[in-house]
Tab-separated table of C-alpha atoms in Angstrom:
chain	number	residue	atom	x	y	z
A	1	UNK	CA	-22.349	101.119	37.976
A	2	UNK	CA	-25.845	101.553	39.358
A	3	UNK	CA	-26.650	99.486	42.668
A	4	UNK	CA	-29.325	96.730	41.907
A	5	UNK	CA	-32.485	97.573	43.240
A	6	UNK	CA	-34.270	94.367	45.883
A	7	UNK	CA	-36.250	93.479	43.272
A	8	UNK	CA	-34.185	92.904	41.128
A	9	UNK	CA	-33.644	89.133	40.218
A	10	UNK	CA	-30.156	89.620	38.339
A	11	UNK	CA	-28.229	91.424	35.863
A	12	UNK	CA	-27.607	91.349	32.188
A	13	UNK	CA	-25.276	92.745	30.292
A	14	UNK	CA	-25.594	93.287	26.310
A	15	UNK	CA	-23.120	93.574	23.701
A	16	UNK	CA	-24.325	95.270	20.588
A	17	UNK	CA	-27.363	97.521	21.124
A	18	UNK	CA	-28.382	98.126	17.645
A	19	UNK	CA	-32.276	98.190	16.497
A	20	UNK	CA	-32.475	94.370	16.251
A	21	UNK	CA	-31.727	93.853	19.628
A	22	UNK	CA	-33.494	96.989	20.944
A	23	UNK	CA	-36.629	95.182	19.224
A	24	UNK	CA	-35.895	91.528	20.162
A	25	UNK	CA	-33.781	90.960	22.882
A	26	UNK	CA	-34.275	93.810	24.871
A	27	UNK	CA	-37.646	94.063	24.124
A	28	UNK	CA	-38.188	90.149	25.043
A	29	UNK	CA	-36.152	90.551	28.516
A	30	UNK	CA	-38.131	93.604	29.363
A	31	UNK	CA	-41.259	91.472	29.135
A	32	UNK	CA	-39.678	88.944	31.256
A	33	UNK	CA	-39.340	91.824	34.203
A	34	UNK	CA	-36.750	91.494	36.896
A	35	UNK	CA	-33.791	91.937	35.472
A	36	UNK	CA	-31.399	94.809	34.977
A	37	UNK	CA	-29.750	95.649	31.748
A	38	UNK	CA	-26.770	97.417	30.785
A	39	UNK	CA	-25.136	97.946	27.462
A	40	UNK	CA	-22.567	98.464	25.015
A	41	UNK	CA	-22.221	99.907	21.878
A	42	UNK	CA	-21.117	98.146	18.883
A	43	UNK	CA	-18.645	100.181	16.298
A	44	UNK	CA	-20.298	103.399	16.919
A	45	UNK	CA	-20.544	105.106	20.810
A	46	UNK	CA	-23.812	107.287	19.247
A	47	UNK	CA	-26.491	105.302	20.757
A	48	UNK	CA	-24.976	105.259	24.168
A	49	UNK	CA	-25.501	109.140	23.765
A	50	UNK	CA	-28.849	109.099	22.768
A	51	UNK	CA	-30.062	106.543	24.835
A	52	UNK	CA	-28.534	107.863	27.697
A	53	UNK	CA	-30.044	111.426	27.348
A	54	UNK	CA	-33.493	109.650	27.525
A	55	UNK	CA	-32.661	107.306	30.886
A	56	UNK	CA	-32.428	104.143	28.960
A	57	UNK	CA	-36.411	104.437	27.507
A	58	UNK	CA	-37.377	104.198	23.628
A	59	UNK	CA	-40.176	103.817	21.846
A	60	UNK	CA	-40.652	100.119	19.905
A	61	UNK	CA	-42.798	100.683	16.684
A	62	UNK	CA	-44.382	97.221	15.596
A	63	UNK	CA	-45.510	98.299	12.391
A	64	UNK	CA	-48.103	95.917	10.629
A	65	UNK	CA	-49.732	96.388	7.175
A	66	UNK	CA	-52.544	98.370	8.876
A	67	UNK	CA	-51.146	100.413	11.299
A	68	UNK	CA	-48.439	100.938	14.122
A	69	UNK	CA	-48.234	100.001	17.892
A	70	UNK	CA	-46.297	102.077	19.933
A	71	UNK	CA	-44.597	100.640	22.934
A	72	UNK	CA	-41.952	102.426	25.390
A	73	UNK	CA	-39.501	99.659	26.222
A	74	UNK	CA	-38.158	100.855	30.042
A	75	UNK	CA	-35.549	97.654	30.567
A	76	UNK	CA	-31.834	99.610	30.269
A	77	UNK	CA	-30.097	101.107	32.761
A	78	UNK	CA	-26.898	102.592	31.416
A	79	UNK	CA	-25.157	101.872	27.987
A	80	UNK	CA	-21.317	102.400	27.565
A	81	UNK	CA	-19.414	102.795	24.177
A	82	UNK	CA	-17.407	99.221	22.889
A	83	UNK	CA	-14.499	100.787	24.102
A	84	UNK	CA	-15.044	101.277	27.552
A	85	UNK	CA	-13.994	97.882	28.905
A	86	UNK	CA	-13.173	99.013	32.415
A	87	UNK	CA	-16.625	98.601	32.850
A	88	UNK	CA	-17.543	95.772	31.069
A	89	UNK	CA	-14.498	93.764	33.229
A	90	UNK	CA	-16.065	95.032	36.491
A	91	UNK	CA	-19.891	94.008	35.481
A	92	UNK	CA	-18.736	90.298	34.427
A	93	UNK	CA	-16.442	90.382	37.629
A	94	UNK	CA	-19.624	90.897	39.448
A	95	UNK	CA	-22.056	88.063	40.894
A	96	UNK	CA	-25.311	89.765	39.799
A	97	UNK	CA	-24.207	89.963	36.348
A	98	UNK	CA	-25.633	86.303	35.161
A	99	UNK	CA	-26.075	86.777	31.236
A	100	UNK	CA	-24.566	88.272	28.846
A	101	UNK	CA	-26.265	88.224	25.159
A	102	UNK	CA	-24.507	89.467	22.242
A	103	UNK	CA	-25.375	90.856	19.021
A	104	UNK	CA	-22.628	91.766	17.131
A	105	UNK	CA	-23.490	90.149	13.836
A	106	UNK	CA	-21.634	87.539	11.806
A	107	UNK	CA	-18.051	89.289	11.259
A	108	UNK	CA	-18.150	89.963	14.945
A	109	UNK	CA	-16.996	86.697	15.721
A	110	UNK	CA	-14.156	86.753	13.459
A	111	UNK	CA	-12.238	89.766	15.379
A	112	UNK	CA	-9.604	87.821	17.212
A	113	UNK	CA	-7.900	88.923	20.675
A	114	UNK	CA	-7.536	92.210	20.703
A	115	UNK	CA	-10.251	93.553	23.344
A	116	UNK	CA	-9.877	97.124	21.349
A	117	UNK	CA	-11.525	95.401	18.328
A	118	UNK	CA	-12.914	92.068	19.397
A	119	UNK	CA	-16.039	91.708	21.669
A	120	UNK	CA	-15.374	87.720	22.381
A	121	UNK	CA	-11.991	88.705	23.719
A	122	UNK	CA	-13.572	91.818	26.173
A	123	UNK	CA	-15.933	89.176	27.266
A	124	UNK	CA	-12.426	86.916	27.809
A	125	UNK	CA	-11.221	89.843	29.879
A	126	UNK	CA	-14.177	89.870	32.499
A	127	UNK	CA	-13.918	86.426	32.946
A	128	UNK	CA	-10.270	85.900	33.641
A	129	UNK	CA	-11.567	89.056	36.109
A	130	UNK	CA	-14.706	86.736	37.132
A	131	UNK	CA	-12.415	83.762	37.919
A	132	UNK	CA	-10.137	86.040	39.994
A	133	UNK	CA	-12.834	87.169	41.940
A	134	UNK	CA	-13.361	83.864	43.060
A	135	UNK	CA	-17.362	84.174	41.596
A	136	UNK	CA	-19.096	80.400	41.978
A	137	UNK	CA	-22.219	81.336	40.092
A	138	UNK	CA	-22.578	80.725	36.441
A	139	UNK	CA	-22.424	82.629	34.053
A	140	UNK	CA	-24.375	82.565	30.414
A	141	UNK	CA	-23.110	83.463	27.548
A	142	UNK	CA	-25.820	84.136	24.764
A	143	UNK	CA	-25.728	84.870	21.207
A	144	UNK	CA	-28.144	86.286	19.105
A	145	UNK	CA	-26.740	86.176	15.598
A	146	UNK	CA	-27.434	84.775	12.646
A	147	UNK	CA	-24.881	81.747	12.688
A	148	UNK	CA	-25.945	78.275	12.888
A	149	UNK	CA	-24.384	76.882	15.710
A	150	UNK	CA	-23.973	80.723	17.230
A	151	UNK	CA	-23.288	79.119	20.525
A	152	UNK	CA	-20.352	77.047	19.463
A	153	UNK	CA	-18.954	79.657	17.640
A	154	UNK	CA	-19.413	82.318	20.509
A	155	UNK	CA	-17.675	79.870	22.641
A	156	UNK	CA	-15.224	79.497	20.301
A	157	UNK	CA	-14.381	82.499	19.779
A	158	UNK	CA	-13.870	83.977	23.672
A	159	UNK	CA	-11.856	80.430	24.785
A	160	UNK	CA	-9.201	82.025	21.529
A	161	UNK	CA	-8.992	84.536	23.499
A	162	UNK	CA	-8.537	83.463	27.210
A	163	UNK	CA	-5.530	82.934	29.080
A	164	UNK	CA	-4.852	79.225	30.067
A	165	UNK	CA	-6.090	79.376	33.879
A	166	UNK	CA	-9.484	81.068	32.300
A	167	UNK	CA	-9.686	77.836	30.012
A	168	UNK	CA	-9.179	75.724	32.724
A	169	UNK	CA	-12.164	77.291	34.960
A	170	UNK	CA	-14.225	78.112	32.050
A	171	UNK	CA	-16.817	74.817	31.747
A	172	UNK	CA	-17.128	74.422	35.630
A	173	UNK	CA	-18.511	78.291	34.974
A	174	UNK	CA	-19.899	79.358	31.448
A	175	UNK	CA	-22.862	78.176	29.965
A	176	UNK	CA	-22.766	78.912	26.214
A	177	UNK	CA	-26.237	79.343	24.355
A	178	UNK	CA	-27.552	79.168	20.919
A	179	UNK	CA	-30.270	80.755	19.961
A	180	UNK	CA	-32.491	81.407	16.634
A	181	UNK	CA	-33.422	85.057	16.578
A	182	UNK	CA	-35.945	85.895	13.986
A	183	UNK	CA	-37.506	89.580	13.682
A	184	UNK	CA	-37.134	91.520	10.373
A	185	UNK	CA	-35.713	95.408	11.797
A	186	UNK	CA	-35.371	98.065	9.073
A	187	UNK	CA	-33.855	101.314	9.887
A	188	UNK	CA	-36.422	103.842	11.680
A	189	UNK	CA	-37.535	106.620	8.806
A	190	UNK	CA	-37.376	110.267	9.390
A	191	UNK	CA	-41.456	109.804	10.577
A	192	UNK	CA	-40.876	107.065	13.617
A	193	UNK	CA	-39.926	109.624	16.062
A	194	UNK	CA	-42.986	111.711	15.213
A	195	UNK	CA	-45.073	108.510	15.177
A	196	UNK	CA	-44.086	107.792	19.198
A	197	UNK	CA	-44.549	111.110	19.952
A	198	UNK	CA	-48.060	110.905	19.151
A	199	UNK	CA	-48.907	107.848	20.947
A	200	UNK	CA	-47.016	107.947	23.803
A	201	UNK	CA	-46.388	111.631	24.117
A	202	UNK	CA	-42.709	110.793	24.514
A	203	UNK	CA	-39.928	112.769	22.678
A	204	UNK	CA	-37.593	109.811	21.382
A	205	UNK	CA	-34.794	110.477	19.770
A	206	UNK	CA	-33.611	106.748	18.885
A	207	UNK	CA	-36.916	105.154	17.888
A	208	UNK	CA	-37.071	101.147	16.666
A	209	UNK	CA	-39.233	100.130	13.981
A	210	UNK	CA	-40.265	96.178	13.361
A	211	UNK	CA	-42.758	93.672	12.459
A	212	UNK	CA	-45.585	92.092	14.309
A	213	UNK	CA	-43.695	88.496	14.185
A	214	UNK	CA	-40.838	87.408	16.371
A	215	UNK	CA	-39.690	84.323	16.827
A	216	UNK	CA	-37.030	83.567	19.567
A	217	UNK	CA	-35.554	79.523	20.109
A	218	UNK	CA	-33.113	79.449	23.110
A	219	UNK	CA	-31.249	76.353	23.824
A	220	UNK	CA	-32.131	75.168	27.445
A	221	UNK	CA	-29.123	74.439	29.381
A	222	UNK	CA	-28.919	77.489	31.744
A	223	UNK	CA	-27.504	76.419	34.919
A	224	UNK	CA	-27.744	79.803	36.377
A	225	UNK	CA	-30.084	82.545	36.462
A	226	UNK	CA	-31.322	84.083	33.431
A	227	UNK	CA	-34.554	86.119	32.325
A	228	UNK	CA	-38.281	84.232	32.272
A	229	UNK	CA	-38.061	84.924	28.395
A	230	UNK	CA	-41.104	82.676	27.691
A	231	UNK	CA	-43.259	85.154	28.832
A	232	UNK	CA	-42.422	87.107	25.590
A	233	UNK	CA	-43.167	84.265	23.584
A	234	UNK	CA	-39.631	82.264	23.736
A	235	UNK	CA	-39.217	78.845	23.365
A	236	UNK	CA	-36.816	76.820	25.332
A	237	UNK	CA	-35.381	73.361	23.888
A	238	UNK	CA	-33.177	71.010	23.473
A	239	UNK	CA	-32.812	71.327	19.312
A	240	UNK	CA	-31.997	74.635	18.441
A	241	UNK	CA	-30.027	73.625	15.156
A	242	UNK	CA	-33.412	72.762	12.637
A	243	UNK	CA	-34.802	75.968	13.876
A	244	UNK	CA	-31.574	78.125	13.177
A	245	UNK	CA	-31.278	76.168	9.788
A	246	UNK	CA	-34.821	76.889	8.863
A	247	UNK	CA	-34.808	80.575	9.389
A	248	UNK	CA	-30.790	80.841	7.981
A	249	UNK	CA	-31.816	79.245	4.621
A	250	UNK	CA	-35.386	80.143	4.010
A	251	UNK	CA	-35.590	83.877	5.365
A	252	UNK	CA	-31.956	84.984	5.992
A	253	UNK	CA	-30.897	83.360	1.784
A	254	UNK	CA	-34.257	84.793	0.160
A	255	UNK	CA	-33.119	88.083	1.988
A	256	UNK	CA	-29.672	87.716	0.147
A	257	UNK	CA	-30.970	87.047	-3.132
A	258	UNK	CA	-33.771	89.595	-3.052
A	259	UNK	CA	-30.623	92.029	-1.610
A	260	UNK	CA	-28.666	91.672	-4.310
A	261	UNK	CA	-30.665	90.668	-7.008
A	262	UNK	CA	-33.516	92.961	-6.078
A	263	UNK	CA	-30.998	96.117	-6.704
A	264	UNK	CA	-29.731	94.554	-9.816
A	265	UNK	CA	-33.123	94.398	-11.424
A	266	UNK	CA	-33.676	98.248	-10.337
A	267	UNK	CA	-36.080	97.804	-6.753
A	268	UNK	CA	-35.062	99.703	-3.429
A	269	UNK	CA	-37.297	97.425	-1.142
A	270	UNK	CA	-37.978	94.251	-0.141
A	271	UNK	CA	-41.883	94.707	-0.809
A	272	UNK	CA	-40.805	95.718	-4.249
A	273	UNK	CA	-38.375	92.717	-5.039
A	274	UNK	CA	-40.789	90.184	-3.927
A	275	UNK	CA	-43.725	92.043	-6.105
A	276	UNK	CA	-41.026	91.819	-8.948
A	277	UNK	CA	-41.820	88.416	-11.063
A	278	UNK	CA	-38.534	87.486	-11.882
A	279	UNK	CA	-37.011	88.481	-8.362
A	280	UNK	CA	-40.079	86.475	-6.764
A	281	UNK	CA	-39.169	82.977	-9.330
A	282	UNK	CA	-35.954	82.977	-8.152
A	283	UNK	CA	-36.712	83.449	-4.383
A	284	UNK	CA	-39.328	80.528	-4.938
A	285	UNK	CA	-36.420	78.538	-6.777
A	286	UNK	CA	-34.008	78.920	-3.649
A	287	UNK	CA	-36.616	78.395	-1.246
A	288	UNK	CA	-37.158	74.650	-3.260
A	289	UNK	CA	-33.620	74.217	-2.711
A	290	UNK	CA	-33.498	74.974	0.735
A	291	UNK	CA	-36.088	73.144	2.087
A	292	UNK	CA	-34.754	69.951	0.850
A	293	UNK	CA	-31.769	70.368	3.196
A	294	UNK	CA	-34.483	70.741	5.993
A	295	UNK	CA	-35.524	68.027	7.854
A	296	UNK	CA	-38.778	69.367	8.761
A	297	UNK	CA	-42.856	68.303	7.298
A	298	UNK	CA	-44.030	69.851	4.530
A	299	UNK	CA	-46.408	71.359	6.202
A	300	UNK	CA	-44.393	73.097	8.613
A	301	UNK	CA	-41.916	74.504	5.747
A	302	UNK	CA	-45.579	75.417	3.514
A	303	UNK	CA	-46.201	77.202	6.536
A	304	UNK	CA	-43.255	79.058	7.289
A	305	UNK	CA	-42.531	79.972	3.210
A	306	UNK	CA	-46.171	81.568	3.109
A	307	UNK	CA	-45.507	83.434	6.226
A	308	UNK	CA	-42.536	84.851	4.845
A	309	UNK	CA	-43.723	85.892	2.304
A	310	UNK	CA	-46.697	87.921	3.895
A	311	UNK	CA	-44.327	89.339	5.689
A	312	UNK	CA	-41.946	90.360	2.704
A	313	UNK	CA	-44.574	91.859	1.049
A	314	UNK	CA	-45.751	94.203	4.272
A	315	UNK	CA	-45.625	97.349	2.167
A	316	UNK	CA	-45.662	99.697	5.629
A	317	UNK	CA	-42.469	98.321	6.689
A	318	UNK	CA	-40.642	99.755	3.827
A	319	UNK	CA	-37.288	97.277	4.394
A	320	UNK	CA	-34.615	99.239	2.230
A	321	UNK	CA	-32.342	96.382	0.461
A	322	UNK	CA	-29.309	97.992	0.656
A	323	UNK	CA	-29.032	97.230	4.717
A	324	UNK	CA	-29.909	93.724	3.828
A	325	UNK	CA	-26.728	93.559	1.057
A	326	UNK	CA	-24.095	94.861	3.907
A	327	UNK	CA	-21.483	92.011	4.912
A	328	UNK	CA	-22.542	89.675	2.018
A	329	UNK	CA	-18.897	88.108	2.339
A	330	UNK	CA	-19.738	86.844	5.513
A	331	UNK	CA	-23.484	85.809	5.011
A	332	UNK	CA	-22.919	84.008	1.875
A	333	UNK	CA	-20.786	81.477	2.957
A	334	UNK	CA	-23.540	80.441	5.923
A	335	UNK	CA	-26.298	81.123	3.808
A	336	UNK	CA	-25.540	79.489	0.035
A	337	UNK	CA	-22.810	78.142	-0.281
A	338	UNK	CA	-23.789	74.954	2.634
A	339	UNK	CA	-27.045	74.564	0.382
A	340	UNK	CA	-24.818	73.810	-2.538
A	341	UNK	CA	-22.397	71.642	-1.545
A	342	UNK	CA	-25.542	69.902	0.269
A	343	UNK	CA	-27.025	69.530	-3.047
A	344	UNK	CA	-23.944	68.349	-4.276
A	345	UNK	CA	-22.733	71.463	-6.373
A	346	UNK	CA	-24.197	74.480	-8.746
A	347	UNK	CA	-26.245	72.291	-11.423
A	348	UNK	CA	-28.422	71.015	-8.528
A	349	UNK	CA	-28.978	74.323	-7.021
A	350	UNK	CA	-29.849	77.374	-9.557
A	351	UNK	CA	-31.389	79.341	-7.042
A	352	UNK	CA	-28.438	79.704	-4.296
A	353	UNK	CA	-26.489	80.051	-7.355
A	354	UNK	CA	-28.220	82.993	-8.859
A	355	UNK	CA	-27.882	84.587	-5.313
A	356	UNK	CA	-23.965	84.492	-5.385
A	357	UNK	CA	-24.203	85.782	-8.918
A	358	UNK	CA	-26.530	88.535	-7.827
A	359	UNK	CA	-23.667	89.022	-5.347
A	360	UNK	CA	-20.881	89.308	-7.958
A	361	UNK	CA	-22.720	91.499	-10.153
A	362	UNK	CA	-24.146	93.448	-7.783
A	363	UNK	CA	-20.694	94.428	-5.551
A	364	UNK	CA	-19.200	94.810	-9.519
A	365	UNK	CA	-21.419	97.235	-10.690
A	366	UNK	CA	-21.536	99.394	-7.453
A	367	UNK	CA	-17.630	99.501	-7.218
A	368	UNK	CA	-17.392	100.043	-10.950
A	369	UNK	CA	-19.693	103.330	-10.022
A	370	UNK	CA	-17.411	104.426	-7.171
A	371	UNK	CA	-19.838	103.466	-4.101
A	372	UNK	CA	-18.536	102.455	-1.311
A	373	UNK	CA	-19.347	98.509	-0.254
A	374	UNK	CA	-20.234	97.942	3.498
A	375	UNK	CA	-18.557	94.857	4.257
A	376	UNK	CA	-15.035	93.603	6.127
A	377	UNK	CA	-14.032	93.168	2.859
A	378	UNK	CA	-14.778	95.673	1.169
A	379	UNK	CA	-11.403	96.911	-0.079
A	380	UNK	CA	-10.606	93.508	-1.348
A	381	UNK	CA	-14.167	93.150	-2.916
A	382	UNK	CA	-13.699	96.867	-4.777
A	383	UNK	CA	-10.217	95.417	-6.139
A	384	UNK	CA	-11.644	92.103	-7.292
A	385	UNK	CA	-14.205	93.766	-9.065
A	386	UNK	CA	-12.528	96.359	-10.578
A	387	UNK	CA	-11.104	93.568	-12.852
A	388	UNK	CA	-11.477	93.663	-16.581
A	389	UNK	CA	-11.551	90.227	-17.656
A	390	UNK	CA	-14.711	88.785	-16.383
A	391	UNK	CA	-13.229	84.693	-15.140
A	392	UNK	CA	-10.552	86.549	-13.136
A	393	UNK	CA	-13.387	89.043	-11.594
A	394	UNK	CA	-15.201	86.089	-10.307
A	395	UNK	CA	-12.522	83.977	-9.700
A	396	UNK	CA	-11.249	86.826	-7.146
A	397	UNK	CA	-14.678	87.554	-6.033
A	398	UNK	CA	-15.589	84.371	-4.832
A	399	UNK	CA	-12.341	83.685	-3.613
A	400	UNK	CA	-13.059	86.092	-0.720
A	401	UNK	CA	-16.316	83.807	0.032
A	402	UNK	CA	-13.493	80.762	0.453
A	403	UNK	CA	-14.421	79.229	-2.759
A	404	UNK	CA	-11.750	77.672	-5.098
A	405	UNK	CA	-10.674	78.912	-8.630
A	406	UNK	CA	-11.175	75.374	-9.879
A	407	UNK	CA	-14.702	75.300	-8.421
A	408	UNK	CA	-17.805	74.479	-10.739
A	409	UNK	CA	-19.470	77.533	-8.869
A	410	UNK	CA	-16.969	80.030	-10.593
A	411	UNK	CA	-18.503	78.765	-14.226
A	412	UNK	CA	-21.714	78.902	-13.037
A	413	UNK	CA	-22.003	82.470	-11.570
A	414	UNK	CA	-20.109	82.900	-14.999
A	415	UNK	CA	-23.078	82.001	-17.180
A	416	UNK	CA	-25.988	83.366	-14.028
A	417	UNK	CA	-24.983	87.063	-13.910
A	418	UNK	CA	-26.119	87.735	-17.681
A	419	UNK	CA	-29.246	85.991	-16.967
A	420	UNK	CA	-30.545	88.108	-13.721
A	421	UNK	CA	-33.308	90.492	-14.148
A	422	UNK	CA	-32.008	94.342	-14.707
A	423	UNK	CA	-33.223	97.646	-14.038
């Protein structure tokens, strides 16, 4: 563990250090200057290799429709693999460690108690060790996923996990955050190395490629230290909920749709499904849908749908749809499925409907052709589909996204998957 420097104002440790948060969070807390970082791996221990090699440094690619702006993001000091929770115990058993953010994405809430496999119940490990140590200070927890309510169900998730004294200790010491994260990250191309090189003059062997916007809502209720985030643009309230519900249903659901239904109809990219007219109807359909659960102006939502959309169509960021379609068993259910029953059911809402039937068809097809399906359930999902009769196919498809057999959903993905656009 590296000694803090003096002028240093705390430490934070990250859970999860994948592009988005190597473009958002990281990037943000660098801005806010001050602050150590170190981090963790999520399933893979590769980028603790590579970043590692390079002291912590990479190269942040903001990559607009006319050109690219190189960065080199200095804020990590070490990163770790998942595994190595020794460390992770010690740095939450430590004082200067004052926030830990997580991004771990949806399923990675869902792990349960074993610290091998779940990152809520490490994080339950360092504080039982943080409440041994006798440490006063609090400590902030802070997720960065794509849950409404990821607070609560961060919180959640690690009290599951702790042992009864840690329970006990845990609200005198632990803030839990939510936050709305917002800051479209495709995978770097073979070119985004080369691209830093040239700017910066820096050989980077784990380069991050994004999109001029970011948007970052943090819930302010930090009793402890934590990083001046605002000076990257952040914005602390009160109401973090219409913001997270905003972003989940109008950019995270078009995302969906044009995921699934985008491939169905024969497009590789996001710029490409929301060029394609019928993809682009039924984004605008869901996006009607959606905003009437929103309790926000019209102008506001006007606003925020035409931004989107500019930035769907940014034709240099090249956003490949199949990283979008990974764990659509647990984005649906936050994403859809609370838009229809808020509508009250599948008649009401064509548009989140034709996004669980691009779902359904989509997962059926690419399991009928032997590809594998990136998502926790992905056996069960290649099983379900491999179904002949098409009611029992759905029935056992949506099943897995906690939906009913007696549901009027099942009969409407029924008669939804013939009509989507193909390729």
């Amino acid at each position: 563990m590296n000694a803090p420097a003096p002028s240093d104002e705390g430490r934070l440790v990250h859970l999860g250090i994948g592009n988005f948060a190597r473009a958002h969070t990281l990037a943000a807390t660098a801005a806010a200057g001050g602050w150590s970082v170190v981090a963790f791996t999520g399933r893979s221990a590769r980028m603790a290799d590579l970043l590692n090699a390079q002291d912590g440094r990479y190269g942040l690619i903001v990559r607009g429709a006319e050109g690219d702006e190189v960065s080199l993001i200095d804020v990590i000091d070490e990163v770790h693999p998942a595994g190595d929770i020794d460390t992770l115990v010690a740095l939450l058993a430590d004082p200067f460690t004052a926030v830990v953010t997580l991004t771990i994405t949806e399923k990675g809430y869902a792990a349960g108690s074993d610290p091998e496999s779940s990152a809520p119940a490490r994080i339950a490990l360092g504080l039982k060790a943080r409440r041994e140590a006798g440490v006063e200070e609090p400590i902030a927890l802070v997720s960065c996923d794509n849950l409404t309510g990821n607070g609560q169900v961060l919180r959640e998730a690690v009290l599951a996990a702790c042992d009864e004294p840690t329970r006990a200790w845990f609200d005198e010491h632990v803030d839990v955050i939510s936050t709305m994260v917002d800051r479209i990250t495709p995978s770097a191309d073979d070119a985004a190395a080369e691209v830093v090189r040239e700017q910066t003059g820096f050989v980077d062997a784990a380069p991050v490629v994004t999109e001029p916007f970011t948007e970052w809502v943090i819930e302010d209720r930090f009793r402890g230290r934590r990083p001046a985030w605002e000076k990257a643009g952040a914005q602390l309230t009160d109401d973090v909920e219409v913001h997270e519900l905003r972003k989940l249903r109008l950019l995270n659901g078009a995302h969906s749709l044009m995921a699934y239904a985008g491939q169905v109809a024969g497009v590789e990219r996001v710029d490409e499904a929301i060029a394609h007219r019928e993809v682009r109807a039924l984004v605008e359909r869901l996006w009607d849908e959606a905003r009437q659960t929103l309790p926000l102006p019209t102008a506001e939502l006007d606003a925020y749908t035409a931004a989107l959309e500019e930035r769907f169509r940014n034709p240099r960021l090249a956003d490949q749809l199949i990283r979008i379609a990974a764990d659509g068993s647990a984005k649906l259910p936050v994403r859809a499925l609370p838009v229809i029953a808020e509508l009250g059911g599948p008649e009401q809402s064509p548009g989140e409907t034709a996004a669980v039937a691009a779902w359904t068809s989509w997962v059926t097809q690419r399991a009928r052709d032997g590809h594998e399906i990136a998502d926790p359930q992905g056996e069960a999902i290649a099983a379900a589909a491999g179904r002949e009769e098409d009611r029992e196919r759905v029935v056992a498809l949506l099943d897995l996204l906690g939906v009913a057999s007696d549901d009027p959903l099942v009969d409407a993905v029924l008669a939804e998957e013939p009509r989507l656009p193909r390729g």
